[in-house]
Amino acid sequence: MTSAPSANPPTASTARPVVLAVGVIALVAAGAVSLAVGARAVPVGELWQALADFDPRDGDHLVVRDIRLPRMVLGIAVGAALAVGGALIQTLSRNPLAEPGILGVTHGAGFALTVGAALGLAGSAISQLGLGVVGSVLATALVYAVGRHSTLRLLLAGVAFSAVLMGVSLGIRLTSPDALDQYRFWSVGSLAGREQTDLTVPLVAIGLALAGALVIARSLNAVALGDTVAHTLGADVARVRTVTLLLITVLAGAATAVAGPILFVGLIVPHLLRRLTAGSVPWLVGLSALVGPILMLVADTIARVLLHTGEVPVAIVTAFLGGPMLIWVVRRYGAGSL
Amino acid sequence: MTDTQQPDTQNPGTQKPGTQKPGTQNPGTQNPDTYDVRETPVSGRTSTVRVPVGDRAWFVQRRTITLVLGCAAAMLGLGFVGLSYGTSWATPGEVFGALTGLEPSVVIAEWRAPRVVAGILFGAALGVAGAIFQNLTRNPMGSPDIIGLDAGAYTGALLVMTVFAGASMTVAFGSVVGGLVTAALVYSLSRSNGLSGMRLVVIGIAVNAMITALNNWLVLRAELEVAMAAVGWNSGSLNGIDWDDLILPFAVLSVLLTVAALRSQTLHQSALGDAIAVSTGVPLERQRMLMVLVGVGCTATVTAVAGPVAFIALAAPQIGRRLAKAPGIPLLPAALTGAVLLQLADLIAQMLLAPVSLPVGVVTTAIGGGYLIWLLAQEVRRR
């Protein structure tokens, strides 16, 4: 932050409730659009009926209830998980470039999936989900064990460890066409078809972790000022850090296991909100949990209608939405503002 | 490369009393506080060695000399193993015979030797490219593979493979074009009244992520055979390189590496910060443009021949500076470490699943990453 928000906090704090209200409205609108738009267009009136007065013989109602509604819920959960995970890791590491993938979550999940596919274990969606969660948790635990003493080292360890996993799983994939075939479909994050599996466990995990993130956010406010200051203010830095990392792993691990790697939501959403929230971590976390789903739902809707030949994976849409946004933020406010 | 050396005529403060030229300074009036701490003799040993060059002298860190000698020995040893290793091991006598031409051997001189030379040269080039970008951006994440050059090269190659069904020469061409276009894109997006290192990294990451998403999609849409070939190319390989493949890269890389060596002093000056760099006489914009060109040139040349060999550019400078105990990110240790790393990786790639030769990129990521983790763990233990 270079000038305005820190020098002029009242503007930021009066803007926050407005943004909150606008965000809620935008989320509802994005949700409605994501229910209505797709290969089969559903009129808005019909949409309301499908939700309020469900008729199992009506095709439109079936599409909305059984396909689009679970997919919308999944999109909201994944978007919120990635954005809040990103907000937490950026605050914790004081590094604007950090995103959950950097802790080894993505490559850990990908590695576990490759090994599982090579051993013939990754046949069903549930086993893929399990492999993804196990892989991301193990990878993050190892990265944390090596890098826990300083944030720079944590980032370096994450990059290094991701590379090791990437190299080994690349070797496996090159010798096993089956593994490559499964991995290449997982490796492009998408919500399509992923709503058909039983999502209770990941959704509950994401919900609990989001609540935990809102609770820990107040303590993170102190930690964000630096370890020494945080100690002086009476914060238990080590415990806050451990709990936060645990939350990040659950959030990003569950989201990645369900939807595959989706970049940029975790990076760009906290960036967009950082100037607005003016250093208040609870606001940053709360607004991230709101704006992440909006971005995700918009991207998923675009992914459905972009090409006539079929769906584009949502990760490609988020990359091409988030990339230019990030470039714009950097060019507009300078890298120092991140 | 002169990066860890200091001419002793420039800064009297870093001089040892013993090497002081008579008449330049009066020992009685010199304030001992101005001595550099590193130069203070501890238990009879100093950390630097004085190398007289004409009427001037260079101070070379002892550690640097050890590193250069160690890396040279490692390169020779690995090179020798590389020449001997194959489906049938060659005896040392055969290797020497083939090298001196007394006992001609096509396998050693035409098949294995180019591979060994390519390993050294490409490794050094990648190490230098990484060191340049990490210096410019003042961020260990600022290496070419992070800011999208590798991904751009892959896009070029992928388009050639999937859309035009091109052969290996066209794939090489496509990859160079892809890498250069990406570099130009990242560079021009990062420029607005001056180039900021941090901005370059962030924009590079943004561009990299977009291109990677595109690449994944292209792989997803391709036939499984084409996808296998594309993923294989993307992991980088020294398989089947011969002398003809190396002439052009050798010429290009020697020019680029010479330029890098000549400009290394100013590179370190600019790593101190823009203000200090300008006030100590570095033409900052021109310097950056030149160094970006050198770094991109090194990466693109290697990628065209071998595919994107991941992680050397990121890991070699970091490993090198820890081995050299250097305060910045010097070029020489990065080049040496890169060369040893790539050579070692290539040997392992050949041996691991013999007779199948794995792409070297698989191993570079694994070893480079593993070693970096080990170094980090060591640092933790020492605390």
XYZ file of C-alpha atoms in Angstrom:
721
model
C 0.000 0.000 0.000
C 1.611 3.179 -1.134
C -0.525 6.134 -0.254
C -4.241 6.564 0.152
C -5.673 3.758 2.318
C -3.088 3.771 5.096
C -2.947 7.565 5.209
C -6.701 7.841 5.146
C -8.262 4.909 7.013
C -11.807 6.322 7.414
C -12.377 6.037 3.657
C -11.443 2.367 3.739
C -13.532 1.534 6.782
C -16.643 3.292 5.469
C -16.179 1.595 2.121
C -16.091 -1.885 3.635
C -19.788 -2.283 4.545
C -20.750 -0.942 1.126
C -18.473 -3.495 -0.516
C -19.928 -6.184 1.717
C -23.480 -5.322 0.639
C -22.540 -5.055 -3.037
C -20.679 -8.353 -2.715
C -23.686 -10.170 -1.271
C -25.922 -8.864 -4.053
C -23.336 -9.787 -6.681
C -22.993 -13.279 -5.211
C -26.761 -13.836 -5.362
C -26.832 -12.548 -8.935
C -23.883 -14.728 -9.971
C -25.545 -17.727 -8.337
C -28.799 -17.113 -10.212
C -26.984 -16.710 -13.515
C -24.992 -19.883 -12.924
C -28.250 -21.754 -12.294
C -29.949 -20.330 -15.383
C -27.199 -20.435 -17.996
C -25.814 -23.537 -19.646
C -26.325 -25.956 -22.501
C -30.041 -25.831 -21.643
C -31.253 -22.321 -20.884
C -33.724 -22.162 -18.010
C -36.045 -19.120 -17.696
C -35.704 -17.196 -14.427
C -39.327 -17.838 -13.402
C -38.844 -21.548 -13.910
C -35.674 -21.299 -11.804
C -37.569 -20.032 -8.796
C -40.185 -22.741 -9.198
C -37.526 -25.432 -9.414
C -36.163 -24.326 -6.057
C -39.429 -23.557 -4.259
C -41.837 -26.004 -5.841
C -39.839 -28.933 -7.227
C -41.517 -31.112 -9.839
C -39.461 -34.289 -10.532
C -41.089 -34.804 -13.964
C -40.014 -31.410 -15.305
C -36.711 -31.549 -17.243
C -35.777 -27.961 -16.382
C -36.343 -28.625 -12.704
C -34.192 -31.753 -12.814
C -31.318 -29.897 -14.488
C -31.469 -27.118 -11.916
C -31.860 -29.307 -8.842
C -29.587 -32.233 -9.681
C -26.839 -30.686 -11.788
C -26.649 -26.918 -11.496
C -27.460 -26.476 -7.817
C -24.780 -28.931 -6.562
C -22.368 -27.411 -9.047
C -23.124 -23.915 -7.788
C -22.619 -25.015 -4.178
C -19.350 -26.663 -5.184
C -18.271 -23.508 -7.021
C -19.043 -21.342 -3.980
C -17.172 -23.685 -1.642
C -14.130 -24.004 -3.903
C -14.001 -20.271 -4.616
C -14.268 -19.351 -0.937
C -11.716 -21.996 0.093
C -9.132 -20.890 -2.468
C -9.576 -17.167 -1.845
C -9.457 -17.448 1.954
C -6.524 -19.856 1.737
C -4.733 -17.287 -0.398
C -5.557 -14.434 1.995
C -4.206 -16.453 4.942
C -0.957 -17.535 3.296
C -0.270 -14.031 1.963
C -0.831 -12.525 5.390
C 1.162 -15.173 7.183
C 4.144 -15.117 4.852
C 3.965 -11.358 4.270
C 4.595 -12.304 0.650
C 2.136 -10.967 -1.926
C 3.150 -13.718 -4.341
C 2.230 -16.532 -2.028
C -0.679 -18.741 -2.819
C -1.701 -22.092 -1.327
C -0.095 -24.014 -4.176
C 3.253 -22.768 -2.950
C 3.040 -24.925 0.172
C 3.075 -28.008 -2.015
C -0.676 -28.551 -1.932
C -1.188 -28.774 -5.689
C 1.809 -30.891 -6.507
C 1.295 -33.084 -3.456
C -2.226 -33.879 -4.632
C -1.037 -34.390 -8.208
C 1.756 -36.685 -7.055
C -0.556 -38.823 -4.943
C -2.965 -39.042 -7.846
C -0.226 -40.096 -10.289
C 1.091 -42.771 -7.944
C -2.455 -43.947 -7.314
C -3.216 -44.086 -11.036
C -0.009 -45.995 -11.775
C -0.929 -48.529 -9.075
C -4.486 -48.701 -10.414
C -6.029 -47.179 -7.299
C -7.486 -43.999 -8.758
C -10.409 -45.489 -10.621
C -13.328 -43.887 -8.816
C -13.961 -40.250 -8.010
C -13.970 -40.991 -4.274
C -10.550 -42.633 -4.340
C -9.203 -39.679 -6.386
C -10.558 -37.356 -3.735
C -8.927 -39.363 -0.960
C -5.595 -39.505 -2.759
C -5.698 -35.757 -3.363
C -6.324 -34.957 0.291
C -3.663 -37.364 1.577
C -1.116 -36.059 -0.918
C -1.673 -32.405 -0.170
C -1.620 -32.877 3.607
C 1.590 -34.934 3.532
C 3.313 -32.509 1.169
C 2.389 -29.490 3.267
C 3.486 -31.200 6.476
C 6.918 -31.923 4.980
C 7.289 -28.404 3.576
C 6.355 -26.982 6.940
C 8.804 -29.256 8.781
C 11.687 -27.975 6.655
C 10.678 -24.338 6.383
C 8.929 -23.509 9.627
C 11.623 -21.180 10.970
C 11.252 -18.405 8.459
C 8.765 -17.473 5.807
C 11.287 -17.078 3.016
C 12.552 -20.550 3.766
C 8.987 -21.830 3.826
C 8.391 -20.488 0.341
C 11.684 -21.858 -0.974
C 11.023 -25.234 0.614
C 7.557 -25.267 -0.947
C 8.904 -24.515 -4.406
C 11.713 -27.061 -4.026
C 9.488 -29.782 -2.677
C 6.864 -29.173 -5.354
C 9.604 -29.558 -7.936
C 10.730 -32.882 -6.501
C 7.182 -34.206 -6.523
C 6.628 -32.824 -10.014
C 9.789 -34.490 -11.311
C 9.024 -37.876 -9.799
C 5.405 -37.886 -10.891
C 6.445 -36.729 -14.383
C 8.764 -39.727 -14.552
C 5.930 -42.031 -13.529
C 3.555 -40.489 -16.033
C 6.040 -40.826 -18.882
C 6.376 -44.544 -18.249
C 2.674 -45.155 -17.624
C 0.205 -43.904 -20.266
C -2.711 -44.727 -17.931
C -1.388 -42.410 -15.255
C -0.757 -39.656 -17.814
C -4.242 -40.029 -19.204
C -5.901 -39.702 -15.779
C -3.588 -36.952 -14.634
C -4.008 -34.743 -17.688
C -7.751 -34.602 -17.102
C -7.360 -33.897 -13.398
C -4.523 -31.401 -13.976
C -6.857 -28.874 -15.598
C -9.144 -27.821 -12.800
C -12.829 -28.033 -13.581
C -16.176 -28.222 -11.854
C -17.791 -30.201 -14.663
C -18.967 -33.604 -13.513
C -17.295 -33.180 -10.123
C -20.641 -32.288 -8.539
C -21.916 -35.823 -9.106
C -19.757 -37.412 -6.409
C -20.570 -37.357 -2.722
C -19.296 -33.995 -1.588
C -20.388 -34.032 2.059
C -16.920 -34.558 3.532
C -15.057 -31.910 1.516
C -17.875 -29.385 1.899
C -18.055 -29.855 5.665
C -14.256 -29.630 5.887
C -14.233 -26.405 3.870
C -17.086 -24.952 5.954
C -15.349 -25.680 9.259
C -12.031 -24.335 7.985
C -13.695 -21.123 6.777
C -15.193 -20.589 10.219
C -11.789 -21.294 11.766
C -10.199 -18.753 9.425
C -12.593 -16.028 10.576
C -11.775 -16.852 14.203
C -7.998 -16.882 13.761
C -8.030 -13.727 11.618
C -7.960 -11.442 14.665
C -4.804 -13.044 15.981
C -3.288 -12.871 12.508
C -3.689 -9.107 12.638
C -0.953 -9.049 15.285
C 1.251 -11.618 13.529
C 1.042 -9.608 10.312
C 2.919 -6.792 12.038
C 6.008 -8.949 12.439
C 7.045 -11.616 14.933
C 8.601 -9.225 17.430
C 5.663 -6.862 17.518
C 3.275 -9.808 17.765
C 5.174 -11.164 20.777
C 5.045 -7.761 22.389
C 1.305 -7.597 21.790
C 0.945 -10.936 23.547
C 0.163 -13.167 20.575
C 1.255 -16.783 20.629
C 3.032 -16.550 17.272
C 3.970 -20.218 16.952
C 0.475 -21.457 17.689
C -1.250 -18.944 15.438
C 1.115 -19.854 12.634
C 0.585 -23.598 13.039
C -3.192 -23.307 13.166
C -3.210 -20.992 10.141
C -1.090 -23.378 8.110
C -3.396 -26.223 9.073
C -6.404 -24.199 7.901
C -4.683 -23.334 4.616
C -3.926 -27.015 3.996
C -7.500 -28.071 4.656
C -8.949 -25.280 2.517
C -6.643 -25.623 -0.450
C -6.293 -29.396 -0.141
C -10.034 -30.002 -0.141
C -10.628 -27.557 -2.998
C -7.805 -29.021 -5.092
C -8.848 -32.588 -4.405
C -12.405 -31.846 -5.502
C -11.869 -29.589 -8.494
C -8.240 -30.097 -9.521
C -5.673 -27.297 -9.483
C -7.338 -23.922 -10.033
C -4.750 -21.175 -10.038
C -5.187 -17.501 -9.472
C -8.347 -17.389 -7.393
C -6.160 -17.690 -4.283
C -3.699 -15.133 -5.637
C -5.866 -12.456 -7.194
C -8.815 -12.161 -4.807
C -6.753 -11.096 -1.757
C -4.825 -8.725 -4.065
C -7.976 -6.992 -5.200
C -9.217 -6.641 -1.629
C -5.980 -5.699 0.089
C -6.163 -1.966 -0.581
C -9.779 -1.899 0.433
C -9.384 -3.707 3.728
C -6.438 -1.518 4.737
C -4.595 -4.024 6.833
C -7.529 -5.540 8.691
C -7.127 -9.293 8.398
C -10.684 -10.211 9.514
C -12.132 -7.995 6.798
C -9.688 -9.401 4.257
C -10.691 -12.970 5.130
C -14.408 -12.182 5.218
C -14.482 -10.318 1.922
C -12.276 -12.970 0.303
C -14.848 -15.584 1.277
C -17.412 -13.462 -0.580
C -15.477 -12.378 -3.656
C -13.811 -15.783 -4.262
C -17.162 -17.508 -4.931
C -18.285 -14.640 -7.192
C -15.149 -14.991 -9.325
C -15.549 -18.764 -9.369
C -19.224 -18.705 -10.378
C -18.647 -16.112 -13.101
C -15.700 -18.121 -14.435
C -17.709 -21.347 -14.344
C -20.602 -19.758 -16.221
C -18.232 -18.397 -18.858
C -16.633 -21.841 -19.091
C -20.014 -23.350 -19.931
C -20.992 -20.943 -22.694
C -17.646 -19.928 -24.219
C -17.358 -22.607 -26.886
C -20.134 -24.364 -28.755
C -18.065 -27.520 -29.046
C -18.087 -28.206 -25.325
C -17.068 -26.877 -21.948
C -13.763 -25.161 -21.344
C -12.240 -26.230 -18.008
C -12.883 -23.506 -15.456
C -9.206 -23.283 -14.489
C -8.426 -21.901 -17.939
C -11.104 -19.240 -17.541
C -9.882 -18.246 -14.067
C -6.341 -18.025 -15.419
C -7.401 -15.752 -18.244
C -9.592 -13.638 -15.941
C -7.130 -13.529 -13.065
C -3.953 -13.049 -15.076
C -4.938 -9.784 -16.761
C -6.463 -8.561 -13.464
C -3.183 -9.160 -11.659
C -1.239 -7.450 -14.439
C -3.618 -4.509 -14.264
C -3.274 -4.219 -10.469
C 0.511 -4.281 -10.716
C 0.629 -1.752 -13.508
C -1.938 0.529 -11.923
C -0.659 0.578 -8.364
C 2.925 -0.635 -8.795
C 4.485 -3.744 -7.332
C 5.103 -1.945 -4.063
C 1.373 -1.780 -3.441
C 0.959 -5.526 -3.336
C 33.805 -13.751 -14.355
C 35.013 -11.371 -11.788
C 32.101 -11.174 -9.473
C 33.680 -12.220 -6.211
C 36.857 -10.250 -6.800
C 37.709 -6.764 -5.747
C 40.508 -4.647 -7.113
C 42.536 -3.544 -4.085
C 43.216 -0.098 -5.514
C 39.582 0.883 -5.272
C 38.786 0.619 -1.635
C 41.548 1.024 0.903
C 39.133 0.101 3.677
C 39.096 -3.522 2.659
C 42.881 -3.796 2.567
C 44.835 -5.911 4.925
C 47.681 -4.105 6.590
C 50.140 -6.613 5.196
C 49.254 -5.985 1.584
C 49.174 -2.244 1.779
C 51.282 -0.439 -0.762
C 53.986 1.710 0.819
C 53.210 5.382 0.679
C 49.516 5.093 -0.017
C 48.588 5.206 3.590
C 50.149 5.881 6.924
C 49.545 2.945 9.252
C 49.714 5.227 12.272
C 46.741 7.321 11.217
C 44.558 4.560 9.841
C 41.492 3.973 11.893
C 41.222 0.260 12.602
C 37.426 0.547 12.409
C 37.605 0.952 8.673
C 38.969 -2.557 8.226
C 36.488 -4.871 6.710
C 35.671 -7.553 9.264
C 36.198 -10.324 6.763
C 39.753 -9.192 6.112
C 40.808 -9.418 9.723
C 43.209 -12.349 10.051
C 41.716 -14.991 12.310
C 44.051 -17.637 13.693
C 46.640 -16.997 11.002
C 44.283 -17.643 8.061
C 42.542 -15.084 5.912
C 39.377 -15.629 3.940
C 40.813 -14.042 0.802
C 43.814 -14.679 -1.386
C 45.703 -11.897 -3.144
C 46.275 -12.496 -6.835
C 48.613 -9.882 -8.346
C 47.686 -8.842 -11.874
C 50.247 -6.370 -13.250
C 50.408 -3.376 -10.929
C 46.968 -4.140 -9.483
C 45.729 -7.118 -7.563
C 42.509 -9.033 -7.107
C 41.291 -10.339 -3.812
C 39.669 -13.687 -4.395
C 37.709 -15.372 -1.673
C 39.311 -18.628 -0.612
C 35.875 -20.154 -0.675
C 35.483 -19.220 -4.347
C 38.761 -20.889 -5.277
C 37.730 -24.045 -3.425
C 34.370 -23.958 -5.181
C 35.894 -23.498 -8.640
C 38.385 -26.317 -8.088
C 35.744 -28.584 -6.588
C 33.289 -27.989 -9.412
C 36.000 -28.437 -12.037
C 36.980 -31.755 -10.457
C 33.328 -32.828 -10.293
C 32.810 -31.881 -13.941
C 35.896 -33.821 -15.036
C 34.905 -36.855 -12.990
C 31.289 -36.816 -14.150
C 32.407 -36.167 -17.725
C 34.686 -39.179 -17.555
C 31.903 -41.378 -16.214
C 29.599 -39.978 -18.893
C 32.082 -40.953 -21.601
C 32.536 -44.443 -20.183
C 28.891 -45.197 -19.438
C 26.616 -46.780 -21.959
C 25.140 -50.135 -22.881
C 28.691 -51.414 -22.524
C 31.138 -49.655 -20.200
C 34.300 -48.331 -21.842
C 37.594 -48.779 -20.007
C 39.552 -45.640 -19.076
C 42.111 -46.650 -21.697
C 39.483 -46.664 -24.419
C 38.165 -43.279 -23.317
C 41.632 -41.687 -23.397
C 42.328 -43.380 -26.730
C 39.131 -41.987 -28.212
C 39.767 -38.508 -26.825
C 43.310 -38.307 -28.140
C 42.320 -39.871 -31.460
C 44.772 -42.768 -31.075
C 42.018 -45.329 -30.874
C 38.987 -43.938 -32.751
C 35.601 -44.816 -31.295
C 32.407 -43.548 -32.855
C 30.398 -44.292 -29.743
C 32.594 -42.263 -27.417
C 33.623 -39.397 -29.692
C 30.397 -38.947 -31.669
C 27.649 -40.098 -29.323
C 28.752 -39.698 -25.724
C 31.122 -36.726 -25.947
C 28.559 -34.276 -27.379
C 26.157 -35.246 -24.637
C 28.751 -34.564 -21.933
C 29.696 -31.212 -23.499
C 26.020 -30.283 -23.871
C 25.429 -31.109 -20.209
C 28.212 -28.782 -19.061
C 27.424 -25.958 -21.465
C 23.643 -25.990 -21.094
C 23.870 -26.343 -17.333
C 26.172 -23.327 -17.101
C 23.922 -21.318 -19.425
C 20.813 -22.108 -17.399
C 22.610 -21.324 -14.143
C 23.734 -17.933 -15.477
C 20.274 -17.157 -16.874
C 18.747 -17.924 -13.498
C 21.338 -15.848 -11.638
C 20.752 -12.899 -13.965
C 16.999 -12.915 -13.452
C 17.276 -13.477 -9.713
C 19.677 -10.536 -9.518
C 17.504 -8.272 -11.637
C 14.349 -9.084 -9.720
C 16.098 -9.400 -6.347
C 13.873 -12.388 -5.728
C 14.791 -16.093 -5.739
C 11.493 -16.726 -7.499
C 12.490 -14.571 -10.445
C 14.005 -17.334 -12.530
C 13.068 -17.942 -16.176
C 10.975 -21.026 -15.406
C 8.839 -19.047 -12.950
C 8.266 -15.975 -15.125
C 6.936 -17.979 -18.039
C 9.768 -18.389 -20.550
C 9.666 -22.191 -20.327
C 5.898 -22.255 -20.500
C 5.957 -19.976 -23.555
C 8.484 -22.227 -25.268
C 6.227 -25.193 -24.495
C 3.240 -23.412 -26.039
C 5.236 -22.813 -29.207
C 6.281 -26.450 -29.343
C 2.773 -27.690 -28.515
C 1.184 -25.622 -31.256
C 3.701 -26.986 -33.749
C 3.064 -30.566 -32.573
C -0.720 -30.501 -32.343
C -1.813 -28.006 -34.970
C 0.911 -28.338 -37.591
C 2.095 -31.884 -36.725
C 5.644 -30.616 -37.196
C 8.978 -32.453 -37.031
C 11.754 -31.818 -34.507
C 13.347 -28.881 -36.357
C 10.034 -27.020 -36.529
C 9.372 -27.872 -32.885
C 12.710 -26.276 -31.943
C 11.850 -23.225 -34.008
C 8.384 -23.026 -32.470
C 9.810 -23.238 -28.974
C 12.300 -20.413 -29.555
C 9.595 -18.218 -31.027
C 7.265 -19.058 -28.135
C 9.935 -18.257 -25.540
C 10.921 -14.979 -27.194
C 7.325 -13.823 -27.619
C 6.632 -14.567 -23.960
C 9.772 -12.742 -22.872
C 8.844 -9.734 -24.997
C 5.318 -9.786 -23.576
C 6.459 -9.994 -19.958
C 9.131 -7.359 -20.501
C 6.894 -4.863 -22.275
C 4.096 -5.327 -19.728
C 6.560 -4.749 -16.890
C 7.870 -1.508 -18.327
C 6.248 1.750 -17.496
C 8.576 4.562 -16.653
C 11.326 2.185 -15.683
C 11.429 -1.513 -14.957
C 10.776 -2.720 -11.460
C 12.112 -6.111 -10.510
C 9.175 -7.036 -8.345
C 6.724 -6.018 -11.033
C 8.556 -8.216 -13.519
C 8.174 -11.223 -11.219
C 4.480 -10.663 -10.560
C 3.632 -10.055 -14.206
C 5.800 -13.028 -15.151
C 3.873 -15.234 -12.751
C 0.579 -13.965 -14.136
C 1.632 -14.591 -17.729
C 3.110 -17.965 -16.760
C -0.132 -19.100 -15.172
C -2.182 -18.092 -18.196
C 0.171 -19.835 -20.593
C 0.343 -22.941 -18.400
C -3.447 -23.149 -18.368
C -3.432 -22.895 -22.152
C -0.749 -25.592 -22.386
C -2.694 -27.959 -20.141
C -5.726 -27.479 -22.280
C -3.793 -28.166 -25.486
C -2.462 -31.390 -23.929
C -5.966 -32.280 -22.811
C -7.387 -31.884 -26.297
C -4.578 -33.810 -28.001
C -4.522 -37.517 -28.841
C -2.867 -39.590 -26.125
C 0.180 -40.327 -28.338
C 0.694 -36.662 -29.172
C 0.164 -35.825 -25.495
C 2.842 -38.345 -24.493
C 5.275 -36.861 -27.036
C 4.492 -33.317 -25.904
C 4.915 -34.120 -22.209
C 8.161 -35.911 -23.076
C 9.472 -32.879 -24.949
C 8.440 -30.589 -22.116
C 10.515 -32.478 -19.581
C 13.712 -31.686 -21.457
C 16.160 -34.274 -22.719
C 19.749 -34.571 -23.922
C 18.996 -37.862 -25.688
C 20.418 -38.133 -29.186
C 22.355 -34.858 -29.258
C 25.311 -34.863 -31.673
C 28.014 -32.374 -32.596
C 25.980 -30.875 -35.455
C 23.266 -29.889 -32.966
C 25.825 -28.157 -30.789
C 27.746 -25.860 -33.152
C 25.183 -23.061 -33.284
C 24.208 -23.176 -29.570
C 27.890 -23.242 -28.649
C 28.592 -20.105 -30.668
C 25.539 -18.265 -29.341
C 26.107 -19.263 -25.725
C 29.790 -18.328 -25.710
C 28.933 -14.816 -26.867
C 26.143 -14.501 -24.288
C 28.228 -15.897 -21.426
C 31.113 -13.556 -22.286
C 28.767 -10.578 -22.171
C 27.387 -11.785 -18.835
C 30.913 -12.161 -17.421
C 31.930 -8.689 -18.555
C 28.836 -7.066 -17.068
C 28.761 -9.054 -13.827
C 30.257 -6.237 -11.748
C 27.512 -3.794 -12.696
C 24.929 -6.530 -12.186
C 25.955 -6.745 -8.553
C 25.984 -2.972 -8.236
C 22.402 -2.821 -9.472
C 21.418 -5.593 -7.062
C 22.155 -3.120 -4.249
C 19.127 -1.079 -5.200
C 18.266 1.336 -7.989
C 19.419 4.457 -6.169
C 22.820 3.049 -5.224
C 23.269 1.556 -8.681
C 22.615 4.851 -10.439
C 24.738 6.870 -8.048
C 27.662 4.485 -8.531
C 27.473 4.980 -12.265
C 25.449 2.059 -13.632
C 23.424 2.884 -16.758
C 20.450 1.101 -15.243
C 17.963 0.829 -18.093
C 20.532 -0.203 -20.681
C 22.055 -2.652 -18.229
C 18.694 -4.288 -17.542
C 17.760 -4.532 -21.201
C 21.112 -6.149 -21.983
C 20.951 -8.605 -19.114
C 17.367 -9.596 -19.908
C 18.470 -10.253 -23.492
C 21.378 -12.400 -22.282
C 19.176 -14.349 -19.883
C 16.414 -14.916 -22.420
C 18.984 -15.837 -25.071
C 20.574 -18.476 -22.819
C 17.213 -20.007 -21.898
C 15.842 -19.993 -25.446
C 18.991 -21.535 -26.929
C 19.030 -24.398 -24.449
C 15.291 -24.943 -24.811
C 15.480 -25.135 -28.592
C 17.974 -28.002 -28.451
C 17.043 -29.872 -25.283
C 13.513 -28.773 -24.414
C 12.869 -26.849 -21.212
C 15.159 -28.392 -18.612
C 13.289 -27.286 -15.541
C 14.589 -26.040 -12.237
C 18.322 -25.668 -12.981
C 17.820 -21.934 -13.474
C 15.974 -21.672 -10.170
C 18.098 -23.983 -8.052
C 21.649 -23.503 -9.367
C 22.028 -19.831 -8.322
C 20.578 -20.559 -4.884
C 22.757 -23.631 -4.357
C 25.795 -21.833 -5.793
C 25.511 -18.840 -3.494
C 25.157 -21.096 -0.468
C 28.219 -23.097 -1.506
C 30.168 -19.889 -2.130
C 28.789 -18.289 1.036
C 28.299 -15.217 -1.118
C 26.153 -12.296 -0.008
C 24.519 -11.733 -3.421
C 23.820 -14.146 -6.226
C 27.150 -14.361 -8.075
C 27.256 -15.642 -11.647
C 30.314 -17.897 -11.483
C 29.097 -20.240 -8.735
C 25.684 -20.346 -10.453
C 27.268 -21.374 -13.759
C 29.490 -24.012 -12.150
C 26.704 -25.441 -10.016
C 24.373 -25.491 -13.002
C 26.922 -27.387 -15.098
C 27.595 -30.001 -12.417
C 23.898 -30.335 -11.661
C 22.851 -30.915 -15.267
C 25.701 -33.368 -15.895
C 24.855 -35.352 -12.795
C 21.159 -35.300 -13.641
C 21.824 -36.537 -17.150
C 23.934 -39.446 -15.887
C 21.242 -40.429 -13.416
C 18.578 -40.087 -16.106
C 20.529 -42.540 -18.256
C 21.193 -45.007 -15.465
C 17.975 -44.966 -13.466
C 15.754 -47.077 -15.702
C 18.469 -48.389 -18.064
C 18.259 -49.278 -20.910
C 15.452 -46.678 -21.130
C 16.890 -43.170 -20.933
C 14.592 -40.850 -18.978
C 14.237 -37.189 -19.933
C 16.815 -35.275 -17.915
C 14.221 -32.741 -16.758
C 12.582 -35.420 -14.631
C 15.811 -35.833 -12.724
C 16.825 -32.150 -12.580
C 13.627 -31.254 -10.830
C 14.005 -34.127 -8.405
C 17.691 -33.620 -7.581
C 17.707 -29.846 -7.690
C 14.689 -29.681 -5.453
C 16.008 -32.343 -3.117
C 19.350 -30.641 -2.709
C 17.731 -27.292 -2.072
C 15.587 -28.874 0.631
C 18.659 -30.472 2.171
C 20.484 -27.128 2.241
C 17.508 -25.455 3.864
C 17.300 -28.239 6.438
C 21.026 -27.838 7.178
C 20.521 -24.148 7.781
C 17.728 -24.927 10.189
C 19.909 -27.389 12.096
C 22.755 -24.893 12.395
C 20.541 -22.349 14.121
